[in-house]
Amino acid sequence: MNIYGIILAAGQGKRMKSKLYKVLHPVCGQPMVGHVTDTFAELGTARTVVIVGHGAEAVKGYLGDCAEYALQAEQLGTGHAVMQAEAVLGEEEGITIIACGDTPLITAETLQGMVRLMQEKQAGAVMLTARMSNPFGYGRVIRSDDGAVQRIVEQKDCSPEEAAVQEINAGTYCFDNRKLFAALKLVTNSNAQQEYYLTDVVGILRGQGEAVLAYSTQDTAEALGVNDRVALAEAEQEMRARINRKAMLGGVTIIDPQQTYIEKTVQIGPDTVLYPGTILKGDTVIGRDCVIGPNTEVTSSQLGDGVTVKQSVLLEAVVGNEASVGPFAYLRPGANIGAYAKIGDFVEIKNATLGEGTKVSHLSYVGDAKVGSNVNIGCGAITVNYDGFRKHMTEIGDDSFIGSNVNLVAPVKIGKGAFVVAGSTITSDVGENDMAVARERQVVKTGYAEELRVRLKKGKSE
Ligand code: UD1
Ligand code: CA
């Protein structure tokens, strides 16, 4: 049996009070609609159609070719939205799952359960429902005396008795594809909002003698429809809890899950420990036995095994096994730190490869550089990579020693095993095993300090 997916994402989301279209608001770093397309992909839909309208270009731009699209030029309701998919899916035979782009927490397991129920019971439709202590804003599920689902009533159309019903429509459904599009033709807009409601299809199919079943989830998060920023924060918290739980069950220690923020795309090896204030984003991959945090942000970076990162920011960086970073380091795009290397406090590295065992322990900037292995870069030493117009490369050979407060004015090369004396400003290449000193010679005037004090004091009283 083929399974198709339709995701409703054409609404503006007025209640968000935002210039950003609702379904593009991120939950744990990823736009809501992206979570839904991921779930459909996990389920394995043969085709997925996203209904776009408000912000169509932005939504398409974000999702790209992971879905097909149907345009709903005017937002006349959820039923009208689904009708726009008829040109794409109308001829297909199979089951069509419909979800909203603002319900990021639905899971593939639940969708599978719904499809299974649909097949077992030969139903015309299965809808996801949940019991909410505060059902306000949701469509209510109205059942007949024998418990069968009869219809759905929207908040704005509810009588007081209907409003008291706590079982709500989660906005996720399975339909027989052909029956869905046939029933949609019968939907009218005679309701409080003068919209074509998808939810009316439930009553229509019932009237045609089809079985319409409810699939109730105990996890109300799955039914959470994000209409405003309060619900957005709830969705964020739920999603975060799920991601953290999965990481913990995979062997990661999270000292305080409430204060650890991991995006779905991040991979973390077992026995790694995350301290509070750790934020892991993008395609970050972290090996095993690492210690990350506290207060560390890692974006789209690769960390080997046994890496330590404290109080630091890493962006598109690579860090080798057993290396240590921080406290207070900043690794920018193209930073590639070798195994066993040490990047200490207040060090910034950009577009630079550092070999195994190299140490940059304090207060340095290394940008646009190739640094060998076992190099020691002293406190305050920097590469001078920019002349105001262009960036230039610095090369530093293996086993060399760069003294404190050295300026390496690029383009410049320091040979293997060379020794650059502290305080030097290096403007030309230094050969292998050479020593370079480029600073003024020191002058000492014996006993002059006392004389100086007398002179200065006199000057002050005049
Ligand atoms: C809808 C359901 C309600 C359910 C709730 C669950 C209807 C009529 N009501 O209400 O029963 O409890 O979801 O979250 O279906 N959209 C379009 N085009 C439109 C209108 C909406 O694409 O013309 C999209 C929106 O972008 C959104 C989704 O459909 O992603 C749901 O629309 P929304 O206005 O949020 O519906 P609810 O009032 O939440
Ligand atoms: Ca909604």
mmCIF file of N, CA and C in Angstrom, residues 44-85:
data_model
loop_
_atom_site.group_PDB
_atom_site.id
_atom_site.type_symbol
_atom_site.label_atom_id
_atom_site.label_comp_id
_atom_site.label_asym_id
_atom_site.label_seq_id
_atom_site.Cartn_x
_atom_site.Cartn_y
_atom_site.Cartn_z
ATOM 1 N N GLY A 44 8.589 7.067 5.432
ATOM 2 C CA GLY A 44 8.796 6.560 4.078
ATOM 3 C C GLY A 44 7.623 6.811 3.148
ATOM 4 N N THR A 45 7.119 8.053 3.119
ATOM 5 C CA THR A 45 6.033 8.378 2.189
ATOM 6 C C THR A 45 6.554 8.314 0.753
ATOM 7 N N ALA A 46 5.701 7.826 -0.140
ATOM 8 C CA ALA A 46 6.102 7.721 -1.550
ATOM 9 C C ALA A 46 6.234 9.105 -2.168
ATOM 10 N N ARG A 47 5.325 9.997 -1.797
ATOM 11 C CA ARG A 47 5.408 11.393 -2.239
ATOM 12 C C ARG A 47 4.917 12.260 -1.096
ATOM 13 N N THR A 48 5.504 13.431 -0.943
ATOM 14 C CA THR A 48 5.053 14.378 0.078
ATOM 15 C C THR A 48 4.793 15.719 -0.594
ATOM 16 N N VAL A 49 3.594 16.243 -0.372
ATOM 17 C CA VAL A 49 3.241 17.535 -0.963
ATOM 18 C C VAL A 49 3.076 18.552 0.169
ATOM 19 N N VAL A 50 3.782 19.653 0.054
ATOM 20 C CA VAL A 50 3.641 20.720 1.039
ATOM 21 C C VAL A 50 2.781 21.814 0.417
ATOM 22 N N ILE A 51 1.711 22.181 1.129
ATOM 23 C CA ILE A 51 0.843 23.251 0.640
ATOM 24 C C ILE A 51 1.444 24.578 1.100
ATOM 25 N N VAL A 52 1.811 25.405 0.134
ATOM 26 C CA VAL A 52 2.441 26.681 0.472
ATOM 27 C C VAL A 52 1.557 27.845 0.040
ATOM 28 N N GLY A 53 1.711 28.972 0.690
ATOM 29 C CA GLY A 53 0.919 30.164 0.379
ATOM 30 C C GLY A 53 1.681 31.365 0.902
ATOM 31 N N HIS A 54 1.383 31.768 2.151
ATOM 32 C CA HIS A 54 2.182 32.826 2.779
ATOM 33 C C HIS A 54 3.629 32.357 2.841
ATOM 34 N N GLY A 55 4.518 33.203 2.359
ATOM 35 C CA GLY A 55 5.943 32.850 2.428
ATOM 36 C C GLY A 55 6.294 31.638 1.594
ATOM 37 N N ALA A 56 5.531 31.400 0.505
ATOM 38 C CA ALA A 56 5.755 30.203 -0.312
ATOM 39 C C ALA A 56 7.215 30.062 -0.734
ATOM 40 N N GLU A 57 7.801 31.162 -1.193
ATOM 41 C CA GLU A 57 9.180 31.078 -1.687
ATOM 42 C C GLU A 57 10.149 30.729 -0.562
ATOM 43 N N ALA A 58 9.900 31.321 0.594
ATOM 44 C CA ALA A 58 10.778 31.060 1.745
ATOM 45 C C ALA A 58 10.666 29.597 2.186
ATOM 46 N N VAL A 59 9.435 29.085 2.220
ATOM 47 C CA VAL A 59 9.231 27.696 2.650
ATOM 48 C C VAL A 59 9.864 26.745 1.626
ATOM 49 N N LYS A 60 9.635 27.006 0.336
ATOM 50 C CA LYS A 60 10.218 26.166 -0.711
ATOM 51 C C LYS A 60 11.747 26.266 -0.687
ATOM 52 N N GLY A 61 12.211 27.481 -0.461
ATOM 53 C CA GLY A 61 13.661 27.697 -0.410
ATOM 54 C C GLY A 61 14.287 26.877 0.703
ATOM 55 N N TYR A 62 13.598 26.797 1.827
ATOM 56 C CA TYR A 62 14.145 26.038 2.948
ATOM 57 C C TYR A 62 14.057 24.525 2.695
ATOM 58 N N LEU A 63 12.888 24.049 2.254
ATOM 59 C CA LEU A 63 12.702 22.598 2.112
ATOM 60 C C LEU A 63 13.356 22.033 0.852
ATOM 61 N N GLY A 64 13.489 22.863 -0.176
ATOM 62 C CA GLY A 64 14.144 22.405 -1.405
ATOM 63 C C GLY A 64 13.431 21.229 -2.035
ATOM 64 N N ASP A 65 14.188 20.247 -2.521
ATOM 65 C CA ASP A 65 13.536 19.160 -3.257
ATOM 66 C C ASP A 65 13.212 17.961 -2.369
ATOM 67 N N CYS A 66 13.093 18.183 -1.063
ATOM 68 C CA CYS A 66 12.674 17.065 -0.201
ATOM 69 C C CYS A 66 11.150 16.913 -0.226
ATOM 70 N N ALA A 67 10.454 17.781 -0.971
ATOM 71 C CA ALA A 67 8.996 17.644 -1.100
ATOM 72 C C ALA A 67 8.553 18.204 -2.448
ATOM 73 N N GLU A 68 7.282 17.904 -2.789
ATOM 74 C CA GLU A 68 6.652 18.570 -3.936
ATOM 75 C C GLU A 68 5.772 19.674 -3.337
ATOM 76 N N TYR A 69 5.325 20.576 -4.187
ATOM 77 C CA TYR A 69 4.584 21.721 -3.649
ATOM 78 C C TYR A 69 3.278 21.948 -4.396
ATOM 79 N N ALA A 70 2.275 22.463 -3.667
ATOM 80 C CA ALA A 70 1.043 22.937 -4.299
ATOM 81 C C ALA A 70 0.769 24.301 -3.679
ATOM 82 N N LEU A 71 0.415 25.243 -4.527
ATOM 83 C CA LEU A 71 0.201 26.610 -4.046
ATOM 84 C C LEU A 71 -1.258 26.839 -3.675
ATOM 85 N N GLN A 72 -1.458 27.371 -2.491
ATOM 86 C CA GLN A 72 -2.783 27.828 -2.085
ATOM 87 C C GLN A 72 -2.701 29.358 -2.057
ATOM 88 N N ALA A 73 -3.163 29.960 -3.144
ATOM 89 C CA ALA A 73 -2.950 31.399 -3.318
ATOM 90 C C ALA A 73 -3.698 32.210 -2.268
ATOM 91 N N GLU A 74 -4.887 31.731 -1.917
ATOM 92 C CA GLU A 74 -5.701 32.428 -0.922
ATOM 93 C C GLU A 74 -5.998 31.436 0.188
ATOM 94 N N GLN A 75 -5.873 31.853 1.432
ATOM 95 C CA GLN A 75 -6.032 30.906 2.528
ATOM 96 C C GLN A 75 -7.491 30.829 2.958
ATOM 97 N N LEU A 76 -8.201 29.889 2.338
ATOM 98 C CA LEU A 76 -9.637 29.765 2.604
ATOM 99 C C LEU A 76 -9.960 28.626 3.554
ATOM 100 N N GLY A 77 -8.938 28.125 4.251
ATOM 101 C CA GLY A 77 -9.171 27.079 5.244
ATOM 102 C C GLY A 77 -8.367 25.820 4.958
ATOM 103 N N THR A 78 -8.320 24.942 5.977
ATOM 104 C CA THR A 78 -7.475 23.739 5.871
ATOM 105 C C THR A 78 -8.004 22.765 4.802
ATOM 106 N N GLY A 79 -9.341 22.715 4.644
ATOM 107 C CA GLY A 79 -9.915 21.830 3.608
ATOM 108 C C GLY A 79 -9.557 22.336 2.224
ATOM 109 N N HIS A 80 -9.687 23.626 2.039
ATOM 110 C CA HIS A 80 -9.316 24.268 0.781
ATOM 111 C C HIS A 80 -7.825 24.035 0.486
ATOM 112 N N ALA A 81 -7.020 24.074 1.552
ATOM 113 C CA ALA A 81 -5.574 23.854 1.393
ATOM 114 C C ALA A 81 -5.309 22.456 0.825
ATOM 115 N N VAL A 82 -5.969 21.452 1.409
ATOM 116 C CA VAL A 82 -5.741 20.075 0.947
ATOM 117 C C VAL A 82 -6.209 19.899 -0.500
ATOM 118 N N MET A 83 -7.297 20.574 -0.852
ATOM 119 C CA MET A 83 -7.808 20.486 -2.241
ATOM 120 C C MET A 83 -6.741 20.870 -3.259
ATOM 121 N N GLN A 84 -5.849 21.768 -2.865
ATOM 122 C CA GLN A 84 -4.814 22.218 -3.807
ATOM 123 C C GLN A 84 -3.854 21.091 -4.181
ATOM 124 N N ALA A 85 -3.846 20.035 -3.370
ATOM 125 C CA ALA A 85 -2.943 18.909 -3.667
ATOM 126 C C ALA A 85 -3.556 17.939 -4.659
#
